[in-house]
PDB file of C-alpha atoms in Angstrom:
ATOM      1  CA  MET A   1     -36.500 -37.156  30.205  1.00  0.00           C
ATOM      2  CA  GLU A   2     -35.832 -36.272  26.571  1.00  0.00           C
ATOM      3  CA  THR A   3     -32.759 -37.304  24.622  1.00  0.00           C
ATOM      4  CA  ARG A   4     -31.951 -35.862  21.237  1.00  0.00           C
ATOM      5  CA  PRO A   5     -29.024 -36.504  18.883  1.00  0.00           C
ATOM      6  CA  VAL A   6     -26.534 -33.633  18.728  1.00  0.00           C
ATOM      7  CA  ILE A   7     -27.258 -33.153  15.021  1.00  0.00           C
ATOM      8  CA  TYR A   8     -30.420 -31.286  16.091  1.00  0.00           C
ATOM      9  CA  ASP A   9     -28.437 -28.623  17.940  1.00  0.00           C
ATOM     10  CA  SER A  10     -26.235 -26.461  15.710  1.00  0.00           C
ATOM     11  CA  SER A  11     -24.482 -24.970  18.743  1.00  0.00           C
ATOM     12  CA  VAL A  12     -23.021 -28.307  19.875  1.00  0.00           C
ATOM     13  CA  LYS A  13     -19.277 -28.670  19.372  1.00  0.00           C
ATOM     14  CA  PRO A  14     -18.315 -32.347  19.051  1.00  0.00           C
ATOM     15  CA  ASN A  15     -15.622 -33.618  21.405  1.00  0.00           C
ATOM     16  CA  GLU A  16     -14.271 -36.172  18.937  1.00  0.00           C
ATOM     17  CA  LEU A  17     -14.431 -36.022  15.172  1.00  0.00           C
ATOM     18  CA  TYR A  18     -13.067 -39.535  14.702  1.00  0.00           C
ATOM     19  CA  SER A  19     -13.336 -42.484  17.071  1.00  0.00           C
ATOM     20  CA  GLY A  20     -10.621 -45.070  17.492  1.00  0.00           C
ATOM     21  CA  VAL A  21      -7.795 -42.638  16.765  1.00  0.00           C
ATOM     22  CA  PRO A  22      -4.859 -42.864  19.202  1.00  0.00           C
ATOM     23  CA  SER A  23      -3.636 -39.783  21.008  1.00  0.00           C
ATOM     24  CA  TYR A  24      -0.459 -38.233  19.654  1.00  0.00           C
ATOM     25  CA  LEU A  25       2.469 -40.580  20.406  1.00  0.00           C
ATOM     26  CA  GLY A  26       0.023 -42.468  22.651  1.00  0.00           C
ATOM     27  CA  LEU A  27       0.521 -39.798  25.326  1.00  0.00           C
ATOM     28  CA  PRO A  28      -2.078 -38.439  27.782  1.00  0.00           C
ATOM     29  CA  VAL A  29      -5.144 -36.544  26.612  1.00  0.00           C
ATOM     30  CA  ALA A  30      -5.921 -33.226  28.303  1.00  0.00           C
ATOM     31  CA  LYS A  31      -9.658 -32.638  28.559  1.00  0.00           C
ATOM     32  CA  THR A  32      -9.799 -29.184  30.159  1.00  0.00           C
ATOM     33  CA  PRO A  33      -7.693 -26.004  30.249  1.00  0.00           C
ATOM     34  CA  GLU A  34      -6.784 -26.888  33.826  1.00  0.00           C
ATOM     35  CA  ASP A  35      -5.369 -30.234  32.676  1.00  0.00           C
ATOM     36  CA  LEU A  36      -3.006 -28.429  30.304  1.00  0.00           C
ATOM     37  CA  LYS A  37      -1.065 -26.726  33.088  1.00  0.00           C
ATOM     38  CA  GLN A  38       0.983 -29.846  33.877  1.00  0.00           C
ATOM     39  CA  TYR A  39       2.410 -30.159  30.339  1.00  0.00           C
ATOM     40  CA  ASP A  40       5.148 -28.384  28.370  1.00  0.00           C
ATOM     41  CA  PHE A  41       3.781 -29.184  24.879  1.00  0.00           C
ATOM     42  CA  ALA A  42       0.242 -29.793  23.670  1.00  0.00           C
ATOM     43  CA  VAL A  43      -0.926 -31.087  20.294  1.00  0.00           C
ATOM     44  CA  LEU A  44      -3.949 -29.460  18.653  1.00  0.00           C
ATOM     45  CA  GLY A  45      -5.525 -30.773  15.469  1.00  0.00           C
ATOM     46  CA  VAL A  46      -7.335 -28.477  13.030  1.00  0.00           C
ATOM     47  CA  PRO A  47      -9.234 -30.621  10.471  1.00  0.00           C
ATOM     48  CA  TRP A  48     -10.127 -27.690   8.240  1.00  0.00           C
ATOM     49  CA  GLU A  49     -10.097 -26.888   4.546  1.00  0.00           C
ATOM     50  CA  GLY A  50     -11.345 -23.506   3.445  1.00  0.00           C
ATOM     51  CA  GLY A  51     -11.837 -22.258  -0.074  1.00  0.00           C
ATOM     52  CA  CYS A  52      -9.949 -24.228  -2.735  1.00  0.00           C
ATOM     53  CA  THR A  53      -7.652 -22.018  -4.775  1.00  0.00           C
ATOM     54  CA  ILE A  54      -7.223 -24.680  -7.457  1.00  0.00           C
ATOM     55  CA  GLY A  55      -8.968 -28.003  -8.060  1.00  0.00           C
ATOM     56  CA  GLY A  56     -11.245 -29.547  -5.459  1.00  0.00           C
ATOM     57  CA  PHE A  57     -11.145 -31.240  -2.068  1.00  0.00           C
ATOM     58  CA  SER A  58      -7.543 -32.039  -1.098  1.00  0.00           C
ATOM     59  CA  SER A  59      -8.221 -34.301   1.961  1.00  0.00           C
ATOM     60  CA  CYS A  60      -6.124 -32.092   4.271  1.00  0.00           C
ATOM     61  CA  VAL A  61      -9.014 -32.280   6.766  1.00  0.00           C
ATOM     62  CA  LEU A  62      -7.898 -35.867   7.400  1.00  0.00           C
ATOM     63  CA  ALA A  63      -4.330 -34.887   8.241  1.00  0.00           C
ATOM     64  CA  PRO A  64      -4.643 -34.545  12.063  1.00  0.00           C
ATOM     65  CA  LYS A  65      -6.247 -37.998  12.238  1.00  0.00           C
ATOM     66  CA  THR A  66      -3.608 -39.562   9.996  1.00  0.00           C
ATOM     67  CA  ILE A  67      -0.714 -37.884  11.784  1.00  0.00           C
ATOM     68  CA  ARG A  68      -1.940 -39.261  15.103  1.00  0.00           C
ATOM     69  CA  GLU A  69      -2.384 -42.749  13.645  1.00  0.00           C
ATOM     70  CA  THR A  70       1.186 -42.808  12.338  1.00  0.00           C
ATOM     71  CA  SER A  71       2.708 -41.082  15.382  1.00  0.00           C
ATOM     72  CA  ILE A  72       2.684 -44.248  17.460  1.00  0.00           C
ATOM     73  CA  ARG A  73       5.765 -45.421  15.539  1.00  0.00           C
ATOM     74  CA  TYR A  74       7.923 -42.677  17.079  1.00  0.00           C
ATOM     75  CA  THR A  75       9.904 -41.783  20.198  1.00  0.00           C
ATOM     76  CA  GLY A  76      11.179 -38.362  21.266  1.00  0.00           C
ATOM     77  CA  TYR A  77      14.846 -39.357  20.891  1.00  0.00           C
ATOM     78  CA  LEU A  78      17.099 -38.005  18.112  1.00  0.00           C
ATOM     79  CA  PRO A  79      20.545 -39.563  17.717  1.00  0.00           C
ATOM     80  CA  ASP A  80      21.514 -36.432  15.749  1.00  0.00           C
ATOM     81  CA  TYR A  81      21.706 -34.555  19.079  1.00  0.00           C
ATOM     82  CA  ASP A  82      21.628 -37.484  21.558  1.00  0.00           C
ATOM     83  CA  ILE A  83      18.612 -35.902  23.262  1.00  0.00           C
ATOM     84  CA  ASP A  84      15.255 -37.392  24.234  1.00  0.00           C
ATOM     85  CA  ILE A  85      12.518 -34.777  24.552  1.00  0.00           C
ATOM     86  CA  PHE A  86      10.799 -36.691  27.311  1.00  0.00           C
ATOM     87  CA  ASP A  87      13.789 -36.849  29.631  1.00  0.00           C
ATOM     88  CA  THR A  88      13.106 -33.205  30.455  1.00  0.00           C
ATOM     89  CA  MET A  89       9.719 -32.212  29.000  1.00  0.00           C
ATOM     90  CA  THR A  90       6.111 -33.408  28.828  1.00  0.00           C
ATOM     91  CA  LEU A  91       3.449 -33.507  26.108  1.00  0.00           C
ATOM     92  CA  CYS A  92      -0.293 -34.077  25.894  1.00  0.00           C
ATOM     93  CA  ASP A  93      -2.937 -34.212  23.184  1.00  0.00           C
ATOM     94  CA  TYR A  94      -5.695 -31.565  23.408  1.00  0.00           C
ATOM     95  CA  GLY A  95      -7.835 -32.994  20.634  1.00  0.00           C
ATOM     96  CA  ASP A  96      -9.152 -30.975  17.710  1.00  0.00           C
ATOM     97  CA  ALA A  97     -10.559 -27.518  17.229  1.00  0.00           C
ATOM     98  CA  THR A  98     -14.122 -27.701  15.969  1.00  0.00           C
ATOM     99  CA  ALA A  99     -14.297 -27.203  12.216  1.00  0.00           C
ATOM    100  CA  LEU A 100     -17.520 -26.577  10.297  1.00  0.00           C
ATOM    101  CA  ASN A 101     -17.137 -26.995   6.559  1.00  0.00           C
ATOM    102  CA  GLY A 102     -17.769 -23.682   4.807  1.00  0.00           C
ATOM    103  CA  SER A 103     -17.746 -21.541   7.964  1.00  0.00           C
ATOM    104  CA  TYR A 104     -14.606 -19.518   8.556  1.00  0.00           C
ATOM    105  CA  GLU A 105     -16.407 -17.686  11.359  1.00  0.00           C
ATOM    106  CA  LEU A 106     -17.184 -20.700  13.518  1.00  0.00           C
ATOM    107  CA  THR A 107     -13.987 -22.575  12.695  1.00  0.00           C
ATOM    108  CA  PHE A 108     -11.591 -19.683  13.237  1.00  0.00           C
ATOM    109  CA  ALA A 109     -13.356 -18.754  16.491  1.00  0.00           C
ATOM    110  CA  SER A 110     -12.905 -22.337  17.684  1.00  0.00           C
ATOM    111  CA  ILE A 111      -9.227 -22.309  16.676  1.00  0.00           C
ATOM    112  CA  ARG A 112      -8.685 -19.076  18.588  1.00  0.00           C
ATOM    113  CA  GLU A 113     -10.434 -20.460  21.659  1.00  0.00           C
ATOM    114  CA  LYS A 114      -8.553 -23.764  21.778  1.00  0.00           C
ATOM    115  CA  TYR A 115      -5.192 -22.276  20.799  1.00  0.00           C
ATOM    116  CA  GLY A 116      -5.638 -19.468  23.324  1.00  0.00           C
ATOM    117  CA  GLU A 117      -6.219 -22.042  26.064  1.00  0.00           C
ATOM    118  CA  LEU A 118      -2.877 -23.639  25.212  1.00  0.00           C
ATOM    119  CA  ILE A 119      -1.053 -20.314  25.355  1.00  0.00           C
ATOM    120  CA  ASP A 120      -2.753 -19.238  28.584  1.00  0.00           C
ATOM    121  CA  ALA A 121      -1.822 -22.558  30.210  1.00  0.00           C
ATOM    122  CA  GLY A 122       1.839 -22.023  29.336  1.00  0.00           C
ATOM    123  CA  CYS A 123       2.014 -24.878  26.814  1.00  0.00           C
ATOM    124  CA  ILE A 124       3.986 -24.810  23.575  1.00  0.00           C
ATOM    125  CA  PRO A 125       1.369 -25.597  20.907  1.00  0.00           C
ATOM    126  CA  ILE A 126       2.067 -28.216  18.236  1.00  0.00           C
ATOM    127  CA  VAL A 127      -0.691 -27.597  15.681  1.00  0.00           C
ATOM    128  CA  PHE A 128      -1.500 -29.926  12.790  1.00  0.00           C
ATOM    129  CA  GLY A 129      -3.712 -28.600   9.964  1.00  0.00           C
ATOM    130  CA  GLY A 130      -5.667 -28.432   7.828  1.00  0.00           C
ATOM    131  CA  ASP A 131      -4.826 -25.850   5.207  1.00  0.00           C
ATOM    132  CA  HIS A 132      -2.538 -22.884   5.707  1.00  0.00           C
ATOM    133  CA  SER A 133      -5.354 -20.417   6.353  1.00  0.00           C
ATOM    134  CA  ILE A 134      -5.223 -21.574   9.993  1.00  0.00           C
ATOM    135  CA  ALA A 135      -1.982 -19.620  10.503  1.00  0.00           C
ATOM    136  CA  TYR A 136      -3.998 -16.415  10.622  1.00  0.00           C
ATOM    137  CA  PRO A 137      -6.184 -17.208  13.671  1.00  0.00           C
ATOM    138  CA  THR A 138      -3.346 -18.900  15.586  1.00  0.00           C
ATOM    139  CA  ILE A 139      -0.671 -16.263  15.034  1.00  0.00           C
ATOM    140  CA  SER A 140      -3.047 -13.340  15.512  1.00  0.00           C
ATOM    141  CA  GLU A 141      -4.334 -14.923  18.731  1.00  0.00           C
ATOM    142  CA  LEU A 142      -0.740 -15.143  19.973  1.00  0.00           C
ATOM    143  CA  ALA A 143      -0.189 -11.521  18.918  1.00  0.00           C
ATOM    144  CA  LYS A 144      -3.089 -10.366  21.096  1.00  0.00           C
ATOM    145  CA  ARG A 145      -1.006 -11.393  24.092  1.00  0.00           C
ATOM    146  CA  HIS A 146       2.296  -9.975  22.784  1.00  0.00           C
ATOM    147  CA  LYS A 147       1.379  -6.846  20.848  1.00  0.00           C
ATOM    148  CA  LYS A 148       3.920  -6.058  18.105  1.00  0.00           C
ATOM    149  CA  ARG A 149       6.313  -8.543  19.736  1.00  0.00           C
ATOM    150  CA  VAL A 150       5.716 -11.740  17.727  1.00  0.00           C
ATOM    151  CA  GLY A 151       8.340 -13.017  15.295  1.00  0.00           C
ATOM    152  CA  VAL A 152       7.323 -15.499  12.592  1.00  0.00           C
ATOM    153  CA  ILE A 153       9.391 -17.882  10.488  1.00  0.00           C
ATOM    154  CA  HIS A 154       7.252 -19.186   7.641  1.00  0.00           C
ATOM    155  CA  PHE A 155       8.636 -22.185   5.728  1.00  0.00           C
ATOM    156  CA  ASP A 156       6.858 -22.502   2.378  1.00  0.00           C
ATOM    157  CA  ALA A 157       7.240 -22.554  -1.392  1.00  0.00           C
ATOM    158  CA  HIS A 158       4.642 -19.770  -1.575  1.00  0.00           C
ATOM    159  CA  LEU A 159       4.342 -16.398   0.096  1.00  0.00           C
ATOM    160  CA  ASP A 160       0.649 -16.932   0.945  1.00  0.00           C
ATOM    161  CA  ASN A 161       0.210 -13.198   1.230  1.00  0.00           C
ATOM    162  CA  TYR A 162      -2.132 -12.514  -1.690  1.00  0.00           C
ATOM    163  CA  PRO A 163      -4.592  -9.742  -0.751  1.00  0.00           C
ATOM    164  CA  SER A 164      -7.636 -11.930  -1.489  1.00  0.00           C
ATOM    165  CA  PHE A 165      -8.577 -14.920  -3.607  1.00  0.00           C
ATOM    166  CA  GLY A 166     -11.526 -13.453  -5.468  1.00  0.00           C
ATOM    167  CA  ASP A 167     -13.898 -12.362  -2.722  1.00  0.00           C
ATOM    168  CA  ASP A 168     -12.284 -14.650  -0.105  1.00  0.00           C
ATOM    169  CA  PRO A 169      -9.722 -12.742   2.016  1.00  0.00           C
ATOM    170  CA  LEU A 170      -9.274 -15.730   4.361  1.00  0.00           C
ATOM    171  CA  ALA A 171      -8.227 -18.275   1.729  1.00  0.00           C
ATOM    172  CA  ARG A 172      -5.113 -20.377   2.174  1.00  0.00           C
ATOM    173  CA  CYS A 173      -3.193 -18.068  -0.175  1.00  0.00           C
ATOM    174  CA  SER A 174      -3.858 -14.998   2.008  1.00  0.00           C
ATOM    175  CA  PRO A 175      -3.144 -15.595   5.741  1.00  0.00           C
ATOM    176  CA  PHE A 176       0.037 -13.539   5.800  1.00  0.00           C
ATOM    177  CA  ASN A 177      -1.629 -10.556   4.192  1.00  0.00           C
ATOM    178  CA  ARG A 178      -4.158 -10.686   7.022  1.00  0.00           C
ATOM    179  CA  LEU A 179      -1.245 -10.824   9.471  1.00  0.00           C
ATOM    180  CA  TYR A 180       0.591  -7.944   7.762  1.00  0.00           C
ATOM    181  CA  GLN A 181      -2.489  -5.848   8.496  1.00  0.00           C
ATOM    182  CA  ASP A 182      -3.202  -7.183  11.979  1.00  0.00           C
ATOM    183  CA  GLU A 183      -3.092  -4.331  14.502  1.00  0.00           C
ATOM    184  CA  ASN A 184      -1.032  -6.446  16.900  1.00  0.00           C
ATOM    185  CA  MET A 185       1.593  -7.600  14.374  1.00  0.00           C
ATOM    186  CA  ASP A 186       4.782  -6.011  13.045  1.00  0.00           C
ATOM    187  CA  PRO A 187       5.154  -7.420   9.505  1.00  0.00           C
ATOM    188  CA  THR A 188       8.881  -6.614   9.482  1.00  0.00           C
ATOM    189  CA  LYS A 189       9.263  -9.500  11.958  1.00  0.00           C
ATOM    190  CA  ILE A 190       7.868 -12.030   9.451  1.00  0.00           C
ATOM    191  CA  VAL A 191      10.348 -14.113   7.432  1.00  0.00           C
ATOM    192  CA  HIS A 192       9.183 -16.204   4.474  1.00  0.00           C
ATOM    193  CA  LEU A 193      11.771 -18.975   3.927  1.00  0.00           C
ATOM    194  CA  GLY A 194      12.053 -21.463   1.047  1.00  0.00           C
ATOM    195  CA  ILE A 195      10.037 -19.378  -1.429  1.00  0.00           C
ATOM    196  CA  ARG A 196      10.284 -20.423  -5.072  1.00  0.00           C
ATOM    197  CA  GLY A 197       8.530 -21.416  -8.226  1.00  0.00           C
ATOM    198  CA  PRO A 198       5.849 -20.380 -10.707  1.00  0.00           C
ATOM    199  CA  ARG A 199       2.896 -20.897  -8.380  1.00  0.00           C
ATOM    200  CA  ASN A 200       3.634 -17.517  -6.802  1.00  0.00           C
ATOM    201  CA  HIS A 201       1.983 -14.369  -8.132  1.00  0.00           C
ATOM    202  CA  PRO A 202       4.148 -11.258  -8.747  1.00  0.00           C
ATOM    203  CA  GLN A 203       1.732  -9.280  -6.568  1.00  0.00           C
ATOM    204  CA  GLU A 204       2.781 -11.410  -3.587  1.00  0.00           C
ATOM    205  CA  ARG A 205       6.401 -10.256  -3.802  1.00  0.00           C
ATOM    206  CA  LYS A 206       5.137  -6.684  -4.052  1.00  0.00           C
ATOM    207  CA  GLU A 207       3.026  -7.209  -0.923  1.00  0.00           C
ATOM    208  CA  ALA A 208       6.057  -8.489   1.023  1.00  0.00           C
ATOM    209  CA  ARG A 209       8.068  -5.426  -0.006  1.00  0.00           C
ATOM    210  CA  LYS A 210       5.172  -3.085   0.767  1.00  0.00           C
ATOM    211  CA  TYR A 211       4.887  -4.340   4.346  1.00  0.00           C
ATOM    212  CA  GLY A 212       8.594  -4.942   4.969  1.00  0.00           C
ATOM    213  CA  ALA A 213       8.501  -8.720   5.350  1.00  0.00           C
ATOM    214  CA  THR A 214      11.695 -10.635   4.553  1.00  0.00           C
ATOM    215  CA  VAL A 215      11.835 -13.208   1.749  1.00  0.00           C
ATOM    216  CA  ILE A 216      14.557 -15.882   1.748  1.00  0.00           C
ATOM    217  CA  THR A 217      14.221 -17.905  -1.416  1.00  0.00           C
ATOM    218  CA  ALA A 218      15.069 -21.583  -1.793  1.00  0.00           C
ATOM    219  CA  LYS A 219      17.787 -20.430  -4.215  1.00  0.00           C
ATOM    220  CA  GLU A 220      19.392 -18.400  -1.420  1.00  0.00           C
ATOM    221  CA  VAL A 221      19.186 -21.360   0.969  1.00  0.00           C
ATOM    222  CA  LYS A 222      20.961 -23.582  -1.559  1.00  0.00           C
ATOM    223  CA  GLU A 223      23.599 -20.985  -2.425  1.00  0.00           C
ATOM    224  CA  THR A 224      24.456 -19.808   1.108  1.00  0.00           C
ATOM    225  CA  GLY A 225      23.679 -23.030   3.005  1.00  0.00           C
ATOM    226  CA  TYR A 226      20.855 -23.819   5.383  1.00  0.00           C
ATOM    227  CA  GLN A 227      22.856 -22.793   8.466  1.00  0.00           C
ATOM    228  CA  ALA A 228      23.362 -19.260   7.152  1.00  0.00           C
ATOM    229  CA  ALA A 229      19.749 -19.031   5.993  1.00  0.00           C
ATOM    230  CA  ILE A 230      18.212 -20.013   9.310  1.00  0.00           C
ATOM    231  CA  GLN A 231      20.542 -17.776  11.308  1.00  0.00           C
ATOM    232  CA  LYS A 232      19.540 -14.855   9.091  1.00  0.00           C
ATOM    233  CA  ALA A 233      15.863 -15.684   9.586  1.00  0.00           C
ATOM    234  CA  LEU A 234      16.230 -16.012  13.348  1.00  0.00           C
ATOM    235  CA  ALA A 235      18.126 -12.735  13.634  1.00  0.00           C
ATOM    236  CA  ILE A 236      15.238 -10.904  11.943  1.00  0.00           C
ATOM    237  CA  ALA A 237      12.333 -12.723  13.621  1.00  0.00           C
ATOM    238  CA  LYS A 238      13.827 -12.561  17.134  1.00  0.00           C
ATOM    239  CA  LYS A 239      15.010  -8.939  17.071  1.00  0.00           C
ATOM    240  CA  ASP A 240      12.899  -6.924  19.544  1.00  0.00           C
ATOM    241  CA  THR A 241      10.291  -9.687  19.865  1.00  0.00           C
ATOM    242  CA  ASP A 242       9.122 -11.709  22.858  1.00  0.00           C
ATOM    243  CA  VAL A 243       7.957 -14.908  21.158  1.00  0.00           C
ATOM    244  CA  LEU A 244       8.693 -16.840  17.960  1.00  0.00           C
ATOM    245  CA  TYR A 245       6.113 -18.777  15.939  1.00  0.00           C
ATOM    246  CA  VAL A 246       7.193 -21.378  13.355  1.00  0.00           C
ATOM    247  CA  THR A 247       4.724 -22.256  10.600  1.00  0.00           C
ATOM    248  CA  VAL A 248       5.512 -24.935   8.019  1.00  0.00           C
ATOM    249  CA  CYS A 249       3.717 -25.745   4.779  1.00  0.00           C
ATOM    250  CA  SER A 250       4.629 -29.186   3.497  1.00  0.00           C
ATOM    251  CA  ASP A 251       5.585 -27.736   0.121  1.00  0.00           C
ATOM    252  CA  ALA A 252       8.617 -26.049   1.613  1.00  0.00           C
ATOM    253  CA  LEU A 253       9.970 -29.494   0.805  1.00  0.00           C
ATOM    254  CA  ASP A 254      11.075 -30.359  -2.692  1.00  0.00           C
ATOM    255  CA  GLY A 255       8.287 -32.097  -4.595  1.00  0.00           C
ATOM    256  CA  ALA A 256      10.259 -35.360  -4.600  1.00  0.00           C
ATOM    257  CA  ALA A 257       9.992 -35.461  -0.801  1.00  0.00           C
ATOM    258  CA  ASN A 258       6.356 -34.344  -0.666  1.00  0.00           C
ATOM    259  CA  PRO A 259       4.154 -36.708  -2.695  1.00  0.00           C
ATOM    260  CA  GLN A 260       1.204 -36.159  -0.312  1.00  0.00           C
ATOM    261  CA  GLY A 261       1.191 -32.411  -0.575  1.00  0.00           C
ATOM    262  CA  PRO A 262       1.462 -29.648  -3.174  1.00  0.00           C
ATOM    263  CA  ILE A 263       4.226 -30.668  -5.594  1.00  0.00           C
ATOM    264  CA  ASP A 264       6.781 -27.876  -5.943  1.00  0.00           C
ATOM    265  CA  PRO A 265      10.210 -28.817  -7.338  1.00  0.00           C
ATOM    266  CA  CYS A 266      13.482 -26.995  -6.589  1.00  0.00           C
ATOM    267  CA  GLY A 267      12.781 -26.986  -2.856  1.00  0.00           C
ATOM    268  CA  LEU A 268      14.352 -27.798   0.484  1.00  0.00           C
ATOM    269  CA  SER A 269      15.534 -31.294   1.280  1.00  0.00           C
ATOM    270  CA  SER A 270      13.964 -33.004   4.276  1.00  0.00           C
ATOM    271  CA  PHE A 271      17.375 -32.794   5.980  1.00  0.00           C
ATOM    272  CA  GLU A 272      17.639 -29.035   5.468  1.00  0.00           C
ATOM    273  CA  LEU A 273      14.100 -28.418   6.703  1.00  0.00           C
ATOM    274  CA  GLY A 274      14.481 -30.712   9.713  1.00  0.00           C
ATOM    275  CA  MET A 275      17.734 -29.074  10.800  1.00  0.00           C
ATOM    276  CA  MET A 276      16.321 -25.555  10.398  1.00  0.00           C
ATOM    277  CA  ILE A 277      13.169 -26.419  12.354  1.00  0.00           C
ATOM    278  CA  ASN A 278      15.326 -27.881  15.119  1.00  0.00           C
ATOM    279  CA  GLU A 279      17.353 -24.654  15.223  1.00  0.00           C
ATOM    280  CA  CYS A 280      14.127 -22.679  15.639  1.00  0.00           C
ATOM    281  CA  GLY A 281      13.190 -24.830  18.608  1.00  0.00           C
ATOM    282  CA  ALA A 282      16.637 -24.424  20.137  1.00  0.00           C
ATOM    283  CA  ALA A 283      16.360 -20.655  19.658  1.00  0.00           C
ATOM    284  CA  GLY A 284      13.298 -20.620  21.917  1.00  0.00           C
ATOM    285  CA  ALA A 285      10.349 -20.791  19.520  1.00  0.00           C
ATOM    286  CA  CYS A 286       7.097 -21.067  21.450  1.00  0.00           C
ATOM    287  CA  SER A 287       4.691 -22.415  18.816  1.00  0.00           C
ATOM    288  CA  PHE A 288       4.783 -24.705  15.777  1.00  0.00           C
ATOM    289  CA  ASP A 289       2.346 -25.692  13.076  1.00  0.00           C
ATOM    290  CA  PHE A 290       2.540 -28.060  10.110  1.00  0.00           C
ATOM    291  CA  VAL A 291      -0.065 -27.868   7.356  1.00  0.00           C
ATOM    292  CA  GLU A 292      -1.091 -28.974   3.858  1.00  0.00           C
ATOM    293  CA  ILE A 293      -0.691 -32.718   3.663  1.00  0.00           C
ATOM    294  CA  TYR A 294      -3.237 -34.699   1.683  1.00  0.00           C
ATOM    295  CA  PRO A 295      -3.636 -38.227   3.123  1.00  0.00           C
ATOM    296  CA  GLU A 296      -5.867 -39.545   0.351  1.00  0.00           C
ATOM    297  CA  THR A 297      -3.137 -39.163  -2.282  1.00  0.00           C
ATOM    298  CA  HIS A 298      -0.557 -42.005  -2.396  1.00  0.00           C
ATOM    299  CA  GLY A 299      -0.918 -44.914  -0.027  1.00  0.00           C
ATOM    300  CA  PRO A 300       1.896 -45.086   2.552  1.00  0.00           C
ATOM    301  CA  HIS A 301       1.102 -41.835   4.409  1.00  0.00           C
ATOM    302  CA  ILE A 302       4.447 -40.244   3.621  1.00  0.00           C
ATOM    303  CA  GLY A 303       3.036 -36.815   4.446  1.00  0.00           C
ATOM    304  CA  ALA A 304       1.881 -37.842   7.921  1.00  0.00           C
ATOM    305  CA  HIS A 305       5.227 -39.454   8.727  1.00  0.00           C
ATOM    306  CA  THR A 306       6.962 -36.287   7.539  1.00  0.00           C
ATOM    307  CA  ALA A 307       4.761 -34.160   9.817  1.00  0.00           C
ATOM    308  CA  ASN A 308       5.687 -36.362  12.772  1.00  0.00           C
ATOM    309  CA  TYR A 309       9.374 -36.077  11.976  1.00  0.00           C
ATOM    310  CA  PHE A 310       9.341 -32.303  11.850  1.00  0.00           C
ATOM    311  CA  ALA A 311       7.196 -31.898  14.979  1.00  0.00           C
ATOM    312  CA  ILE A 312       9.647 -34.104  16.864  1.00  0.00           C
ATOM    313  CA  TYR A 313      12.637 -32.217  15.455  1.00  0.00           C
ATOM    314  CA  PHE A 314      11.005 -28.984  16.648  1.00  0.00           C
ATOM    315  CA  MET A 315      10.257 -30.268  20.159  1.00  0.00           C
ATOM    316  CA  ASN A 316      13.695 -31.853  20.401  1.00  0.00           C
ATOM    317  CA  GLY A 317      15.190 -28.473  19.503  1.00  0.00           C
ATOM    318  CA  VAL A 318      13.216 -26.836  22.318  1.00  0.00           C
ATOM    319  CA  ALA A 319      14.527 -29.477  24.736  1.00  0.00           C
ATOM    320  CA  ARG A 320      18.069 -28.937  23.411  1.00  0.00           C
ATOM    321  CA  GLY A 321      17.776 -25.191  23.870  1.00  0.00           C
ATOM    322  CA  ARG A 322      16.684 -25.608  27.478  1.00  0.00           C
ATOM    323  CA  LEU A 323      19.476 -28.073  28.219  1.00  0.00           C
ATOM    324  CA  GLU A 324      22.094 -25.807  26.656  1.00  0.00           C
ATOM    325  CA  ASN A 325      20.714 -22.645  28.278  1.00  0.00           C
ATOM    326  CA  PRO A 326      19.246 -23.642  31.666  1.00  0.00           C
ATOM    327  CA  GLY A 327      17.197 -20.969  33.347  1.00  0.00           C
ATOM    328  CA  LYS A 328      16.215 -19.190  30.106  1.00  0.00           C
TER     329      LYS A 328
END
């Protein structure tokens, strides 16, 4: 009998990227697509960083690991709403999509495969990136199953809809341009919320207008109030759609609340973002991702704790929506 280390076989997809990491919230681990069918939510990690649009390695590949490590501090209960997720719903951890540094092809195919298994099993995916380029394979995979019927609420400081970064059309600044052009998407059902600041390119606003996507700036959120802003976003993203996807870049937050992510002042408070994410869950959103935290900057893992907070606020909102509207 011959044994050979997996490093010799480029087709092998590792089951675990990091050993000794707890499952999310210490909850059960699903090993197969069949296992997923008994759960309402499933966590999927995507330890991926594609092309860097400025500077070098950001350490966002470590985010799924760090989020899991810090998650064991948390419950599913929010006194804000007096609801515990786990009184009515269940969650598992489905591990990580395989990521190969430098290969969009292999990594995005793996994301589509793993994410598709969650959708086909009837789970609500909770996806932790990684950089924001992962929104393209996840949302477009969902759109394959609901052609032209997917609404998207995109919380971010940046539109991330640049046609291409140099010769890289899949960079983290371009996923929404790919989605605008996806044959299964209706770009008029995409809402960019929290947009602000001088790290946007004027071409990005032109692209949003060209394809009919809605832009709600951070200025509008502050002037009209977060309740009005999220109700406007939901009205657009849910009109004539079957499913709602919520994607969150950490820099939707004001820079003061986001020291382990891109620093963008003049942004949303953690309270505003948490409440709006919860409203999305209560409105029936079926998928959530949180991306762009950089664990190797600043010591106390503020970014990972923030990711846990917002994932729990989202899931708690889903539980609230089901309690308030039984049978839907």
